[in-house]
Short mmCIF file of C-alpha atoms and ligand atoms in Angstrom, two decimals:
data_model
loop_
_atom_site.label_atom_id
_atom_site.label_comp_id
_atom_site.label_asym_id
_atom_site.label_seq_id
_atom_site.Cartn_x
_atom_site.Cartn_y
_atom_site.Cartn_z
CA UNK A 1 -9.81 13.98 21.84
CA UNK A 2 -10.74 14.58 25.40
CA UNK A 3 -10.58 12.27 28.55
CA UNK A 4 -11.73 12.70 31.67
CA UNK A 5 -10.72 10.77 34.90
CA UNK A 6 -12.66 11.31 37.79
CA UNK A 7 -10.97 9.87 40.96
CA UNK A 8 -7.03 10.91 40.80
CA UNK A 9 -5.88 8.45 42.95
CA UNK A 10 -3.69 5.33 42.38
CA UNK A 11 -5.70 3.99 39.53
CA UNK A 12 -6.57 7.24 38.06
CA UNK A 13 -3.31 8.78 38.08
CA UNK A 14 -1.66 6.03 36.60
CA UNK A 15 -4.68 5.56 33.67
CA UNK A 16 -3.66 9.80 32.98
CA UNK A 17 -0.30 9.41 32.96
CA UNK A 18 -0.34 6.03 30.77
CA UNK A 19 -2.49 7.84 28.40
CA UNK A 20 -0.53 10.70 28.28
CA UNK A 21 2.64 9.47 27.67
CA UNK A 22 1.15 6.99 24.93
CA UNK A 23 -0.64 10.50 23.38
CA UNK A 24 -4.21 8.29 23.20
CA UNK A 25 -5.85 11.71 23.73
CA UNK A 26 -5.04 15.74 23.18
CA UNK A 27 -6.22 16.52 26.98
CA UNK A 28 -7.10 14.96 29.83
CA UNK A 29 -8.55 16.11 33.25
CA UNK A 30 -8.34 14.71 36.07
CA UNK A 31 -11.05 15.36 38.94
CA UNK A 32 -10.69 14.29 42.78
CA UNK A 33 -13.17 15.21 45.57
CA UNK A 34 -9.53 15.98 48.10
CA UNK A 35 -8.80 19.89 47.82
CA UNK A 36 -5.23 20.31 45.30
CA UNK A 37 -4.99 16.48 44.89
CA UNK A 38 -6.04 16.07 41.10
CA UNK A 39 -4.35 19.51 40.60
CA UNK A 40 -0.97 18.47 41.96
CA UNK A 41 -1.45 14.81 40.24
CA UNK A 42 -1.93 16.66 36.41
CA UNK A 43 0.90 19.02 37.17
CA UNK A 44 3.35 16.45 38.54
CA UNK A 45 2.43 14.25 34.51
CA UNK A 46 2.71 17.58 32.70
CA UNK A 47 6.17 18.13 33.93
CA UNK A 48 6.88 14.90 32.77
CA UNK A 49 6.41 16.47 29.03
CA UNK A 50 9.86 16.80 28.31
CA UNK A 51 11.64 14.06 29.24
CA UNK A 52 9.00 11.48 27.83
CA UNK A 53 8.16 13.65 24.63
CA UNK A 54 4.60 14.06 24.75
CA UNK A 55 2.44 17.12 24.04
CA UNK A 56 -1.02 15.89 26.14
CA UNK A 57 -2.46 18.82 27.86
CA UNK A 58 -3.16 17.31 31.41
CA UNK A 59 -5.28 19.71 33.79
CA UNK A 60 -6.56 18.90 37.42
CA UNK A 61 -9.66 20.00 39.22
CA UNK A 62 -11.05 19.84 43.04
CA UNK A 63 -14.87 18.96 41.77
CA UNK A 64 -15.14 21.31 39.21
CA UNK A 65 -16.81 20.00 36.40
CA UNK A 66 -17.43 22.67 34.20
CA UNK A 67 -13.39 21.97 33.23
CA UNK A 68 -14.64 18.13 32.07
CA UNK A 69 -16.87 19.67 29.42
CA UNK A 70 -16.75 18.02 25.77
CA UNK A 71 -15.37 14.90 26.97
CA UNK A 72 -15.40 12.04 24.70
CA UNK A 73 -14.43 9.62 27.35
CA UNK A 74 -15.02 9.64 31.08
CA UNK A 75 -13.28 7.12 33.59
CA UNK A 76 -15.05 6.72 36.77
CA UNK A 77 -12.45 5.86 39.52
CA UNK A 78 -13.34 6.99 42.63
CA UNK A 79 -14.36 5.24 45.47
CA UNK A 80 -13.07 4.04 48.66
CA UNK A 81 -11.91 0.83 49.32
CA UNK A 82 -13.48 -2.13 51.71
CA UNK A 83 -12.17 -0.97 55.41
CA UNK A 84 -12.02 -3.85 58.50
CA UNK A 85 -15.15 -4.48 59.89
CA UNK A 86 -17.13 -3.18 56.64
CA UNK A 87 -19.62 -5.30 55.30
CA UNK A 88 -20.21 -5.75 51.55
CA UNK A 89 -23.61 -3.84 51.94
CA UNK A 90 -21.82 -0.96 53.58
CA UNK A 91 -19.25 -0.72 51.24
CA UNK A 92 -21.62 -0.71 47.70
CA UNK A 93 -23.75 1.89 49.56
CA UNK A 94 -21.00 4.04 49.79
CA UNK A 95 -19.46 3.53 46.35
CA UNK A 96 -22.86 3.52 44.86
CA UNK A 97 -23.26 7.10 45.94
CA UNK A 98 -20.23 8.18 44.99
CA UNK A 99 -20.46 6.60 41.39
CA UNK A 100 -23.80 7.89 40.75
CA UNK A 101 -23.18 11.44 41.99
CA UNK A 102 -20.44 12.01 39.84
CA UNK A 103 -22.09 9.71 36.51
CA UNK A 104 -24.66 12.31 36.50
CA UNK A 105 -22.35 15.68 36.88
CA UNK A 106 -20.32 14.08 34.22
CA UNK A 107 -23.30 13.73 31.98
CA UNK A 108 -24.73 16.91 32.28
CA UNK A 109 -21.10 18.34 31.10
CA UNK A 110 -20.37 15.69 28.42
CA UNK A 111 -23.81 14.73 27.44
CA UNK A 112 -22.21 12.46 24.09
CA UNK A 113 -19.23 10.63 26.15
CA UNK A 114 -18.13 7.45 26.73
CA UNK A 115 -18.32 6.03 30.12
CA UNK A 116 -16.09 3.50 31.43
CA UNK A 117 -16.47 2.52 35.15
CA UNK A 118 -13.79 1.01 37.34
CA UNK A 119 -14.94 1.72 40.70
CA UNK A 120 -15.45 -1.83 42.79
CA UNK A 121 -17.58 -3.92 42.72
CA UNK A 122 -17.18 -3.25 39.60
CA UNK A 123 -19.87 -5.03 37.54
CA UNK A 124 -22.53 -3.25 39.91
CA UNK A 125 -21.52 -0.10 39.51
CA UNK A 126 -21.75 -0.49 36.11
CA UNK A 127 -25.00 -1.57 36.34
CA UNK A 128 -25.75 1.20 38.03
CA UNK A 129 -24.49 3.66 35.64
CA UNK A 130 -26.42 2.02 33.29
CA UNK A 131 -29.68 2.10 35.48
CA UNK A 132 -29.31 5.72 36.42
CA UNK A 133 -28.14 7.93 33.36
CA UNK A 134 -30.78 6.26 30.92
CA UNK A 135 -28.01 5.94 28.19
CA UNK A 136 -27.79 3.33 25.64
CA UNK A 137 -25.95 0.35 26.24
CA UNK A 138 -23.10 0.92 24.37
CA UNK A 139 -22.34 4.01 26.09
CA UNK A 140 -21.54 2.49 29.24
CA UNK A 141 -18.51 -0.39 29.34
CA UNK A 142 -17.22 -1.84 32.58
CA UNK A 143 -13.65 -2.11 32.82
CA UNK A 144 -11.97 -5.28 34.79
CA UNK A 145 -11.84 -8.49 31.86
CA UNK A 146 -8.78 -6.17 30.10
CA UNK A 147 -6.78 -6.35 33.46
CA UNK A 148 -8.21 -10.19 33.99
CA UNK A 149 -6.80 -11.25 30.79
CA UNK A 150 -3.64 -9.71 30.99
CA UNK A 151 -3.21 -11.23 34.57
CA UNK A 152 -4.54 -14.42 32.93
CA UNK A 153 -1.81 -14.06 30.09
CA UNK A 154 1.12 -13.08 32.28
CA UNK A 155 0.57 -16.14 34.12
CA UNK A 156 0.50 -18.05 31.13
CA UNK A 157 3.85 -16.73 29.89
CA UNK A 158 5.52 -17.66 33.20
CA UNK A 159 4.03 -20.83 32.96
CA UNK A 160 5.13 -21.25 28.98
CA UNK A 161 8.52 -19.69 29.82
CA UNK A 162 6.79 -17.65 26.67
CA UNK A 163 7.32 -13.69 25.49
CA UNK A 164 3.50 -12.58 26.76
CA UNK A 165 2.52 -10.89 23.65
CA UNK A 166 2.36 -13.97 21.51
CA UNK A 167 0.06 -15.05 23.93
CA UNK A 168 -3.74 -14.64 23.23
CA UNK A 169 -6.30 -15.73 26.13
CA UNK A 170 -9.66 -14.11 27.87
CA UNK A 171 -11.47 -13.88 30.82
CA UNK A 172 -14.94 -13.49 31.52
CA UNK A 173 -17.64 -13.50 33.78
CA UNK A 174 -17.95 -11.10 37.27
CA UNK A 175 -14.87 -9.19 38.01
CA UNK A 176 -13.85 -10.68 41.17
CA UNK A 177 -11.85 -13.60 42.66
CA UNK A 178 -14.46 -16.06 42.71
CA UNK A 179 -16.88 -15.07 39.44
CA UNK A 180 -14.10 -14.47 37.13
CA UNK A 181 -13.47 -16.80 34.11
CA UNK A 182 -10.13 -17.68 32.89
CA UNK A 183 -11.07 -19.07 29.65
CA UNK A 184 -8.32 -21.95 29.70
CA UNK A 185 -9.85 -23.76 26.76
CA UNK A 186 -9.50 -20.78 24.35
CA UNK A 187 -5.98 -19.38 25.41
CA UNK A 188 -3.27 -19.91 22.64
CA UNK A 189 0.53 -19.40 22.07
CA UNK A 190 0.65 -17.77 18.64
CA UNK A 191 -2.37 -19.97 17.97
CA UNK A 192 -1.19 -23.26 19.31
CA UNK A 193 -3.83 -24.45 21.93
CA UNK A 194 -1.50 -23.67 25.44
CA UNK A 195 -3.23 -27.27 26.17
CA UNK A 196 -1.15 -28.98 23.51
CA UNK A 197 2.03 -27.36 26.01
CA UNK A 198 1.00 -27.33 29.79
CA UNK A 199 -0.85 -30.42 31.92
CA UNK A 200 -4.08 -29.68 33.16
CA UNK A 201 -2.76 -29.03 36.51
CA UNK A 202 -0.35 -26.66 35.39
CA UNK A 203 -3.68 -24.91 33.71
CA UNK A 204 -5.36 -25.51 36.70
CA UNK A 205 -2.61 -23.25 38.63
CA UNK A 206 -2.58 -20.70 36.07
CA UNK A 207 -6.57 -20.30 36.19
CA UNK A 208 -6.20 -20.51 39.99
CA UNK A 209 -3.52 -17.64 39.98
CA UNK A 210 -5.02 -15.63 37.78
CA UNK A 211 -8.11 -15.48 39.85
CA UNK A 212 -6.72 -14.31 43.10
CA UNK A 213 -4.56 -12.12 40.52
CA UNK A 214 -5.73 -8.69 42.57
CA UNK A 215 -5.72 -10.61 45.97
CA UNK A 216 -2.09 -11.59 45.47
CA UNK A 217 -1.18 -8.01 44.49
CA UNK A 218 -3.07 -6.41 47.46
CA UNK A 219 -1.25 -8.88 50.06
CA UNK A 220 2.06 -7.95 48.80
CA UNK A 221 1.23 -4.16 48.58
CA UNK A 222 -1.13 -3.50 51.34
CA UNK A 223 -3.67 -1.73 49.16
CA UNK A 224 -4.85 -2.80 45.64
CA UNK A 225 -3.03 -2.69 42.38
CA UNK A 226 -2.50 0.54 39.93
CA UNK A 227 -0.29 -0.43 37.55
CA UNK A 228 -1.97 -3.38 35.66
CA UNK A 229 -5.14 -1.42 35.97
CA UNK A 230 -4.72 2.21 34.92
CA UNK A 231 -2.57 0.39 31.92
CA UNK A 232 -5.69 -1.29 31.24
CA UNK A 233 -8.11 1.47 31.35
CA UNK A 234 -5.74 2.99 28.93
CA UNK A 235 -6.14 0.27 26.45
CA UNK A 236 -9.58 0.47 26.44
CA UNK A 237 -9.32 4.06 25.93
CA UNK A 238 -7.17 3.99 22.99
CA UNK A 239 -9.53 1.37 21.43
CA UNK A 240 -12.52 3.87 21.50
CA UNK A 241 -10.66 6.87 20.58
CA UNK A 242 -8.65 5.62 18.43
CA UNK A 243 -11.68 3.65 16.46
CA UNK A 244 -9.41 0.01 17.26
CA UNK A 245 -12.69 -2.47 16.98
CA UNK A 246 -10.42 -4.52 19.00
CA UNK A 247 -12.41 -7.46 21.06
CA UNK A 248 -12.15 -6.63 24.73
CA UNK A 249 -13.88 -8.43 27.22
CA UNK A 250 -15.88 -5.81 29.15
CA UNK A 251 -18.71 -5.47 31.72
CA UNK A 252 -21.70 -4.15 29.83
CA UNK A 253 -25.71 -4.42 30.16
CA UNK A 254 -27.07 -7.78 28.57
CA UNK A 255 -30.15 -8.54 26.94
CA UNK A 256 -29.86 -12.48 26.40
CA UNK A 257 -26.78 -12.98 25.55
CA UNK A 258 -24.89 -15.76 27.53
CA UNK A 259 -28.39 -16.58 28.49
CA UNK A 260 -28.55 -13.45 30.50
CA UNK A 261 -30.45 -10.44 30.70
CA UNK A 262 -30.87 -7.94 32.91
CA UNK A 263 -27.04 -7.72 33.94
CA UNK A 264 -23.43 -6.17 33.38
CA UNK A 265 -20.89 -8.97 33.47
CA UNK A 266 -17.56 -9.64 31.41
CA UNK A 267 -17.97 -10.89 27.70
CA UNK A 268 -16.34 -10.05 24.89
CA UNK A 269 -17.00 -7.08 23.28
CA UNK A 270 -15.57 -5.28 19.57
CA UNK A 271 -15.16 -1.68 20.87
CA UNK A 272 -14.59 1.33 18.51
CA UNK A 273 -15.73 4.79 18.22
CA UNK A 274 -19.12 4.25 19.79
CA UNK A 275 -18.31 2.15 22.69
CA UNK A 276 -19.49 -1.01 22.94
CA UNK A 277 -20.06 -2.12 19.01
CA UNK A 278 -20.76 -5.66 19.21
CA UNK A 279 -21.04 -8.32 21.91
CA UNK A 280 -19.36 -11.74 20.61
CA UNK A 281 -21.43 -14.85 21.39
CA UNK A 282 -18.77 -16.87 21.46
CA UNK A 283 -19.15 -21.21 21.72
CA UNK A 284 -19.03 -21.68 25.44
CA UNK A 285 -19.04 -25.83 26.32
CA UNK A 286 -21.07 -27.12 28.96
CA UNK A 287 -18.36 -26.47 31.80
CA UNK A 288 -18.15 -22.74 30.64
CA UNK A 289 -21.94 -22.30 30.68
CA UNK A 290 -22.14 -23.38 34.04
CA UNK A 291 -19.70 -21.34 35.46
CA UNK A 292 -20.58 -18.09 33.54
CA UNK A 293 -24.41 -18.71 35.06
CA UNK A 294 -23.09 -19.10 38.78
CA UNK A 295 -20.76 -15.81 37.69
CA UNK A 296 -24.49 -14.47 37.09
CA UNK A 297 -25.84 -15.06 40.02
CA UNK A 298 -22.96 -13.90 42.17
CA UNK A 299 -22.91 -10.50 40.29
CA UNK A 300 -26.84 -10.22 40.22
CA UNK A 301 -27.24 -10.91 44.14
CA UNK A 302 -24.70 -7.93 44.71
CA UNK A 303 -26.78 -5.72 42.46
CA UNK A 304 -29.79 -6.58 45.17
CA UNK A 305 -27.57 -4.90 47.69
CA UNK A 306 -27.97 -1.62 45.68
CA UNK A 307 -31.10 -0.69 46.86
CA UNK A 308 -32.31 2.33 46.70
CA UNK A 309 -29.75 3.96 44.86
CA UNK A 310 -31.65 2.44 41.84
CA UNK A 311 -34.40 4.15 42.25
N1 NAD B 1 -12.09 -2.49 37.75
C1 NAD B 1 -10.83 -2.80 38.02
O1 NAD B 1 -10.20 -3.61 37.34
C2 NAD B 1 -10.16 -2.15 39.22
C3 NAD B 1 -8.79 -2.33 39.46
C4 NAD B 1 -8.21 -1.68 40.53
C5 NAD B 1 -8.97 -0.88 41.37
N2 NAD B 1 -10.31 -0.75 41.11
C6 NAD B 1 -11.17 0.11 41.92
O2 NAD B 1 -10.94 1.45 41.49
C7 NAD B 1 -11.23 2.33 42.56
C8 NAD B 1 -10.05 3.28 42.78
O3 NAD B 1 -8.94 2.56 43.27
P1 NAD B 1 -7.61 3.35 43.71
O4 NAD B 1 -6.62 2.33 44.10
O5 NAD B 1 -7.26 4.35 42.68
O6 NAD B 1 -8.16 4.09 45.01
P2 NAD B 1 -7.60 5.47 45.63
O7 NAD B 1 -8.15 5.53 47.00
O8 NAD B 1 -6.13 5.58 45.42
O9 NAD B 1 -8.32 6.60 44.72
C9 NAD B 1 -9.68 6.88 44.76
C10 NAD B 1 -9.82 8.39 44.61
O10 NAD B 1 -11.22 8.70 44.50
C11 NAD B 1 -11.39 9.98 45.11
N3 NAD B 1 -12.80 10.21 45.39
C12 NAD B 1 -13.59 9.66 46.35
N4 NAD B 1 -14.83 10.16 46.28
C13 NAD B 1 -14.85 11.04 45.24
C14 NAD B 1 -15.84 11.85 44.64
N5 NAD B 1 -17.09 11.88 45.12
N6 NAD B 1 -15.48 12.64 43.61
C15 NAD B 1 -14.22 12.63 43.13
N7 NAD B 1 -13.24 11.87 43.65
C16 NAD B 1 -13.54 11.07 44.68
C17 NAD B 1 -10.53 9.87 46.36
O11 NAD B 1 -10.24 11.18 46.91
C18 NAD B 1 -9.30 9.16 45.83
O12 NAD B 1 -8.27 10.06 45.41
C19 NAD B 1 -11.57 1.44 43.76
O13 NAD B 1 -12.97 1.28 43.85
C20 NAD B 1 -10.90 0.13 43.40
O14 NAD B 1 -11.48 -0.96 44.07
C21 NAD B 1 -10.90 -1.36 40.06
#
């Protein structure tokens, strides 16, 4: 099985070497536009072989795409983050170019793979994938709701005083700090509403919390997160190699569902071998409805701002 990572910077690096070291896939290259970057990033993983007791052939490449060939997976990482002074516009014109250019070499090298974007905003740029390569819909999965919900559930632990992984809990909607949607309602420790142990206001906090979840991370580190995040893209990774039909919440194309059409926004997905192999209409209340339509809106006026890199 064959990854490839384009963009081997703090997210990208840290998806390689987390699906490396958890041997997810047989190879992996890595691909950055900066001359000896993704080069020095695969060698510095390999010759971590040893000592963590993998076997995960990891190669690097300055642009060359030729060595991404045969992929069954691509990650699409690269971008630049929002600098002072730019404006939203500015910044999806720049990352629009950049995800399309390098969507489209990656096809024309892997013409059956996967692709899972990262590269913010996220939920555009997945609709942009979509829009531009002319794949089918489960070929092309946004990744952001994995890291939500495991922000969502580490802040439920902490809250609970509870070991994380016997808590269960989603979020959906746009991937950003004022679209996304903990999913308080539905969260459970080992199946035991979290409602029947926290007070609304301590819910309240951890929605709150879990929202600014990448703000929080990027005040305290001065750029945004890589951990949480290339962990999460290699969870999603292992559930489409590895066939998992796990249910991920994931940014793909809708066609009604939620009410929505037209769109890539979180909601939760069964993905396997083929991608995206289901979307789950789950009950939503009233409350829930509501806020996954303004979610909409928010993601969908972004999308305007693509332009003509839709065309
Ligand atoms: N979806 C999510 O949950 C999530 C989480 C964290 C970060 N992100 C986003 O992921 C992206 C990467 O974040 P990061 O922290 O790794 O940034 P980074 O700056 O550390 O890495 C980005 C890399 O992309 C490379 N790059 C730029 N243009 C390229 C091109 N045309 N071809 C190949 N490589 C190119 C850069 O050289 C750089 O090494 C950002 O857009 C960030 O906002 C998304």
């Amino acid at each position: 099985m064959k990854v490839t990572i384009v963009g081997a910077g703090n997210v990208g690096a840290t998806c390689a070497d987390a699906i490396a070291y958890r041997r997810i896939a047989s190879e992996i290259v890595l691909v950055d536009i900066r001359e000896g970057f993704a080069e020095g990033k695969a060698l510095d993983i390999t010759q971590t072989q040893t000592t963590l007791g993998f076997n995960t052939k990891v190669v690097g490449s300055t642009n060359d795409y030729t060595k991404t060939a045969g992929s069954d997976v691509v990650v699409i990482t690269s971008g630049i983050p929002r600098k002072p002074g730019m404006t939203r516009e500015e910044l999806i014109g720049i990352n629009a170019g950049i995800v399309k250019s390098v969507a489209e070499n990656l096809l024309q090298h892997s013409p059956n793979a996967i692709f899972v974007i990262v590269s913010n905003p996220m939920d555009t740029m997945t609709y942009l994938a979509f829009k531009s390569l002319g794949l089918p819909k489960n070929r092309i999965i946004g990744m952001g709701g994995t890291l939500d919900s495991s922000r969502f559930k580490t802040y439920l632990s902490l809250a609970l005083d509870k070991p994380a992984n016997d808590i269960s809990g989603m979020v959906i909607g746009g991937h950003g700090d004022t679209t996304m949607i903990p999913l308080t309602r539905l969260a459970s420790y080992n199946g035991v509403p979290v409602s029947q142990f926290l007070s609304e206001d301590a819910l309240a906090k951890v929605a709150a919390d879990t929202m600014v979840g990448g703000a929080t991370l990027t005040g305290l580190l001065g750029t945004s997160a890589w951990y949480a995040p290339g962990a999460s893209v290699s969870y999603l990774v292992d559930a489409i190699l590895n066939d998992q039909k796990k249910m991920i919440p994931c940014s793909v194309y809708l066609e009604g569902e939620y009410g929505q059409s037209d769109i890539c926004i979180g909601v939760p997905c069964i993905i396997g071998k083929n991608g995206v192999e289901q979307i789950v209409d789950i009950n939503l209340n009233d409350a829930e409805k509501a806020l996954f339509a303004k979610s909409a809106d928010a993601v969908r006026s972004m999308n305007n701002d693509l332009g003509s890199h839709l065309a």
